[in-house]
Amino acid sequence: MVGGVQHRQAGAGQRYDVFHADCPARDLVDHVTSRWGIWVLISLRSNDLRFYELRESIQGISEKMLAQTLRALVQDGLLRREVEPTTPPQVTYGLTEFGRDVGEPLTELFDRITRRLSAGGEG
């Protein structure tokens, strides 16, 4: 914060102040860590999937919530959306390089949790 004004954009080599409500990085973090965002990123870690494949792999998500989550993650630059001009159109989603970078620690967290649960939670 400089002179009481929060700057939305960080200069080269500077960091955003994510604790301020108007920080653009904060929206991205909210999308990634949303109830469904993390599952979309983990689901796409190995390969690209179509909308219906994502819906089937993420149990409990509605089509509406999946569509909203995908839209936000595409706008954030974490996912790419490819549309094949067929009838009906076939839409495939995949991680961008940025999405892979962001998703990697989430996948590691998921893997650590599942290993811990598989081991009976000892330790």
PDB file of C-alpha atoms in Angstrom:
ATOM      1  CA  MET A   1       0.000   0.000   0.000  1.00  0.00           C
ATOM      2  CA  VAL A   2       1.451   3.306  -1.078  1.00  0.00           C
ATOM      3  CA  GLY A   3      -0.067   6.551   0.165  1.00  0.00           C
ATOM      4  CA  GLY A   4      -3.318   4.773   1.108  1.00  0.00           C
ATOM      5  CA  VAL A   5      -3.873   3.472  -2.417  1.00  0.00           C
ATOM      6  CA  GLN A   6      -3.774  -0.246  -3.182  1.00  0.00           C
ATOM      7  CA  HIS A   7      -2.142  -0.891  -6.542  1.00  0.00           C
ATOM      8  CA  ARG A   8      -3.899  -3.663  -8.428  1.00  0.00           C
ATOM      9  CA  GLN A   9      -0.955  -4.542 -10.655  1.00  0.00           C
ATOM     10  CA  ALA A  10       2.490  -5.487  -9.456  1.00  0.00           C
ATOM     11  CA  GLY A  11       5.504  -4.322 -11.404  1.00  0.00           C
ATOM     12  CA  ALA A  12       8.144  -6.682 -12.732  1.00  0.00           C
ATOM     13  CA  GLY A  13       9.641  -8.682  -9.883  1.00  0.00           C
ATOM     14  CA  GLN A  14       7.065  -7.461  -7.365  1.00  0.00           C
ATOM     15  CA  ARG A  15       4.364  -9.465  -5.638  1.00  0.00           C
ATOM     16  CA  TYR A  16       0.666  -8.764  -5.369  1.00  0.00           C
ATOM     17  CA  ASP A  17      -0.686  -7.951  -1.913  1.00  0.00           C
ATOM     18  CA  VAL A  18      -3.140 -10.856  -1.734  1.00  0.00           C
ATOM     19  CA  PHE A  19      -4.523  -9.772   1.619  1.00  0.00           C
ATOM     20  CA  HIS A  20      -6.263  -6.798   0.016  1.00  0.00           C
ATOM     21  CA  ALA A  21      -9.774  -7.447  -1.305  1.00  0.00           C
ATOM     22  CA  ASP A  22      -9.088  -5.761  -4.652  1.00  0.00           C
ATOM     23  CA  CYS A  23      -5.981  -7.827  -5.470  1.00  0.00           C
ATOM     24  CA  PRO A  24      -6.455  -9.651  -8.818  1.00  0.00           C
ATOM     25  CA  ALA A  25      -4.474 -12.666  -7.569  1.00  0.00           C
ATOM     26  CA  ARG A  26      -7.069 -13.139  -4.847  1.00  0.00           C
ATOM     27  CA  ASP A  27      -9.814 -13.993  -7.364  1.00  0.00           C
ATOM     28  CA  LEU A  28      -7.583 -16.577  -8.980  1.00  0.00           C
ATOM     29  CA  VAL A  29      -6.793 -18.184  -5.613  1.00  0.00           C
ATOM     30  CA  ASP A  30     -10.517 -18.219  -4.820  1.00  0.00           C
ATOM     31  CA  HIS A  31     -11.265 -20.004  -8.118  1.00  0.00           C
ATOM     32  CA  VAL A  32      -8.496 -22.589  -7.638  1.00  0.00           C
ATOM     33  CA  THR A  33      -9.434 -23.358  -4.042  1.00  0.00           C
ATOM     34  CA  SER A  34     -13.177 -23.258  -4.575  1.00  0.00           C
ATOM     35  CA  ARG A  35     -15.203 -26.336  -3.725  1.00  0.00           C
ATOM     36  CA  TRP A  36     -14.934 -27.614  -7.308  1.00  0.00           C
ATOM     37  CA  GLY A  37     -11.888 -25.830  -8.734  1.00  0.00           C
ATOM     38  CA  ILE A  38      -9.372 -28.067  -7.017  1.00  0.00           C
ATOM     39  CA  TRP A  39     -11.169 -31.211  -8.271  1.00  0.00           C
ATOM     40  CA  VAL A  40     -11.208 -29.956 -11.846  1.00  0.00           C
ATOM     41  CA  LEU A  41      -7.461 -29.268 -11.738  1.00  0.00           C
ATOM     42  CA  ILE A  42      -6.725 -32.669 -10.181  1.00  0.00           C
ATOM     43  CA  SER A  43      -9.001 -34.441 -12.683  1.00  0.00           C
ATOM     44  CA  LEU A  44      -7.119 -32.907 -15.598  1.00  0.00           C
ATOM     45  CA  ARG A  45      -3.624 -33.639 -14.251  1.00  0.00           C
ATOM     46  CA  SER A  46      -3.098 -36.703 -16.444  1.00  0.00           C
ATOM     47  CA  ASN A  47      -5.024 -35.973 -19.628  1.00  0.00           C
ATOM     48  CA  ASP A  48      -7.537 -33.727 -21.335  1.00  0.00           C
ATOM     49  CA  LEU A  49     -11.205 -34.527 -20.739  1.00  0.00           C
ATOM     50  CA  ARG A  50     -14.516 -33.610 -22.279  1.00  0.00           C
ATOM     51  CA  PHE A  51     -17.210 -31.901 -20.270  1.00  0.00           C
ATOM     52  CA  TYR A  52     -19.190 -35.087 -19.644  1.00  0.00           C
ATOM     53  CA  GLU A  53     -16.023 -36.975 -18.642  1.00  0.00           C
ATOM     54  CA  LEU A  54     -15.248 -34.296 -16.067  1.00  0.00           C
ATOM     55  CA  ARG A  55     -18.820 -34.418 -14.789  1.00  0.00           C
ATOM     56  CA  GLU A  56     -18.589 -38.194 -14.369  1.00  0.00           C
ATOM     57  CA  SER A  57     -15.161 -38.078 -12.704  1.00  0.00           C
ATOM     58  CA  ILE A  58     -16.158 -35.435 -10.136  1.00  0.00           C
ATOM     59  CA  GLN A  59     -19.045 -37.016  -8.273  1.00  0.00           C
ATOM     60  CA  GLY A  60     -21.555 -34.601  -6.777  1.00  0.00           C
ATOM     61  CA  ILE A  61     -20.933 -31.672  -9.115  1.00  0.00           C
ATOM     62  CA  SER A  62     -23.900 -30.324 -11.050  1.00  0.00           C
ATOM     63  CA  GLU A  63     -23.621 -29.386 -14.721  1.00  0.00           C
ATOM     64  CA  LYS A  64     -24.226 -25.757 -13.775  1.00  0.00           C
ATOM     65  CA  MET A  65     -21.414 -25.692 -11.204  1.00  0.00           C
ATOM     66  CA  LEU A  66     -19.036 -27.523 -13.515  1.00  0.00           C
ATOM     67  CA  ALA A  67     -19.762 -25.047 -16.314  1.00  0.00           C
ATOM     68  CA  GLN A  68     -19.214 -22.068 -13.964  1.00  0.00           C
ATOM     69  CA  THR A  69     -15.993 -23.541 -12.576  1.00  0.00           C
ATOM     70  CA  LEU A  70     -14.627 -24.343 -16.021  1.00  0.00           C
ATOM     71  CA  ARG A  71     -15.495 -20.859 -17.287  1.00  0.00           C
ATOM     72  CA  ALA A  72     -13.651 -19.206 -14.375  1.00  0.00           C
ATOM     73  CA  LEU A  73     -10.567 -21.425 -14.725  1.00  0.00           C
ATOM     74  CA  VAL A  74     -10.418 -20.791 -18.492  1.00  0.00           C
ATOM     75  CA  GLN A  75     -10.678 -17.022 -17.917  1.00  0.00           C
ATOM     76  CA  ASP A  76      -7.896 -17.272 -15.317  1.00  0.00           C
ATOM     77  CA  GLY A  77      -5.638 -18.957 -17.860  1.00  0.00           C
ATOM     78  CA  LEU A  78      -5.438 -22.250 -15.963  1.00  0.00           C
ATOM     79  CA  LEU A  79      -7.387 -24.276 -18.524  1.00  0.00           C
ATOM     80  CA  ARG A  80      -7.679 -24.290 -22.278  1.00  0.00           C
ATOM     81  CA  ARG A  81     -10.978 -25.027 -23.972  1.00  0.00           C
ATOM     82  CA  GLU A  82     -11.035 -26.674 -27.386  1.00  0.00           C
ATOM     83  CA  VAL A  83     -14.259 -26.918 -29.383  1.00  0.00           C
ATOM     84  CA  GLU A  84     -14.572 -29.400 -32.248  1.00  0.00           C
ATOM     85  CA  PRO A  85     -17.142 -28.187 -34.795  1.00  0.00           C
ATOM     86  CA  THR A  86     -19.315 -31.294 -34.748  1.00  0.00           C
ATOM     87  CA  THR A  87     -23.017 -31.687 -34.059  1.00  0.00           C
ATOM     88  CA  PRO A  88     -23.294 -31.413 -31.124  1.00  0.00           C
ATOM     89  CA  PRO A  89     -19.988 -29.586 -30.533  1.00  0.00           C
ATOM     90  CA  GLN A  90     -17.402 -31.610 -28.633  1.00  0.00           C
ATOM     91  CA  VAL A  91     -15.678 -29.515 -25.988  1.00  0.00           C
ATOM     92  CA  THR A  92     -12.421 -30.702 -24.444  1.00  0.00           C
ATOM     93  CA  TYR A  93     -10.624 -29.121 -21.489  1.00  0.00           C
ATOM     94  CA  GLY A  94      -6.958 -29.379 -20.570  1.00  0.00           C
ATOM     95  CA  LEU A  95      -4.440 -27.712 -18.314  1.00  0.00           C
ATOM     96  CA  THR A  96      -2.337 -24.865 -19.616  1.00  0.00           C
ATOM     97  CA  GLU A  97       1.299 -24.639 -18.527  1.00  0.00           C
ATOM     98  CA  PHE A  98       0.151 -22.233 -15.812  1.00  0.00           C
ATOM     99  CA  GLY A  99      -2.574 -24.692 -14.791  1.00  0.00           C
ATOM    100  CA  ARG A 100      -0.005 -27.491 -14.483  1.00  0.00           C
ATOM    101  CA  ASP A 101       2.200 -25.248 -12.330  1.00  0.00           C
ATOM    102  CA  VAL A 102      -0.695 -24.352 -10.043  1.00  0.00           C
ATOM    103  CA  GLY A 103      -2.151 -27.874 -10.010  1.00  0.00           C
ATOM    104  CA  GLU A 104       1.100 -29.641  -9.126  1.00  0.00           C
ATOM    105  CA  PRO A 105       1.123 -28.732  -5.406  1.00  0.00           C
ATOM    106  CA  LEU A 106      -2.611 -29.487  -5.219  1.00  0.00           C
ATOM    107  CA  THR A 107      -1.957 -32.941  -6.651  1.00  0.00           C
ATOM    108  CA  GLU A 108       0.877 -33.443  -4.155  1.00  0.00           C
ATOM    109  CA  LEU A 109      -1.451 -32.425  -1.320  1.00  0.00           C
ATOM    110  CA  PHE A 110      -4.134 -34.814  -2.574  1.00  0.00           C
ATOM    111  CA  ASP A 111      -1.580 -37.637  -2.877  1.00  0.00           C
ATOM    112  CA  ARG A 112      -0.253 -37.029   0.646  1.00  0.00           C
ATOM    113  CA  ILE A 113      -3.759 -37.100   2.096  1.00  0.00           C
ATOM    114  CA  THR A 114      -4.734 -40.294   0.278  1.00  0.00           C
ATOM    115  CA  ARG A 115      -1.456 -42.007   1.289  1.00  0.00           C
ATOM    116  CA  ARG A 116      -2.110 -41.042   4.896  1.00  0.00           C
ATOM    117  CA  LEU A 117      -5.652 -42.365   4.765  1.00  0.00           C
ATOM    118  CA  SER A 118      -4.483 -45.587   3.067  1.00  0.00           C
ATOM    119  CA  ALA A 119      -1.954 -46.101   5.858  1.00  0.00           C
ATOM    120  CA  GLY A 120      -4.731 -45.931   8.437  1.00  0.00           C
ATOM    121  CA  GLY A 121      -3.946 -42.409   9.609  1.00  0.00           C
ATOM    122  CA  GLU A 122      -1.078 -43.514  11.842  1.00  0.00           C
ATOM    123  CA  GLY A 123       1.707 -41.355  12.744  1.00  0.00           C
TER     124      GLY A 123
END
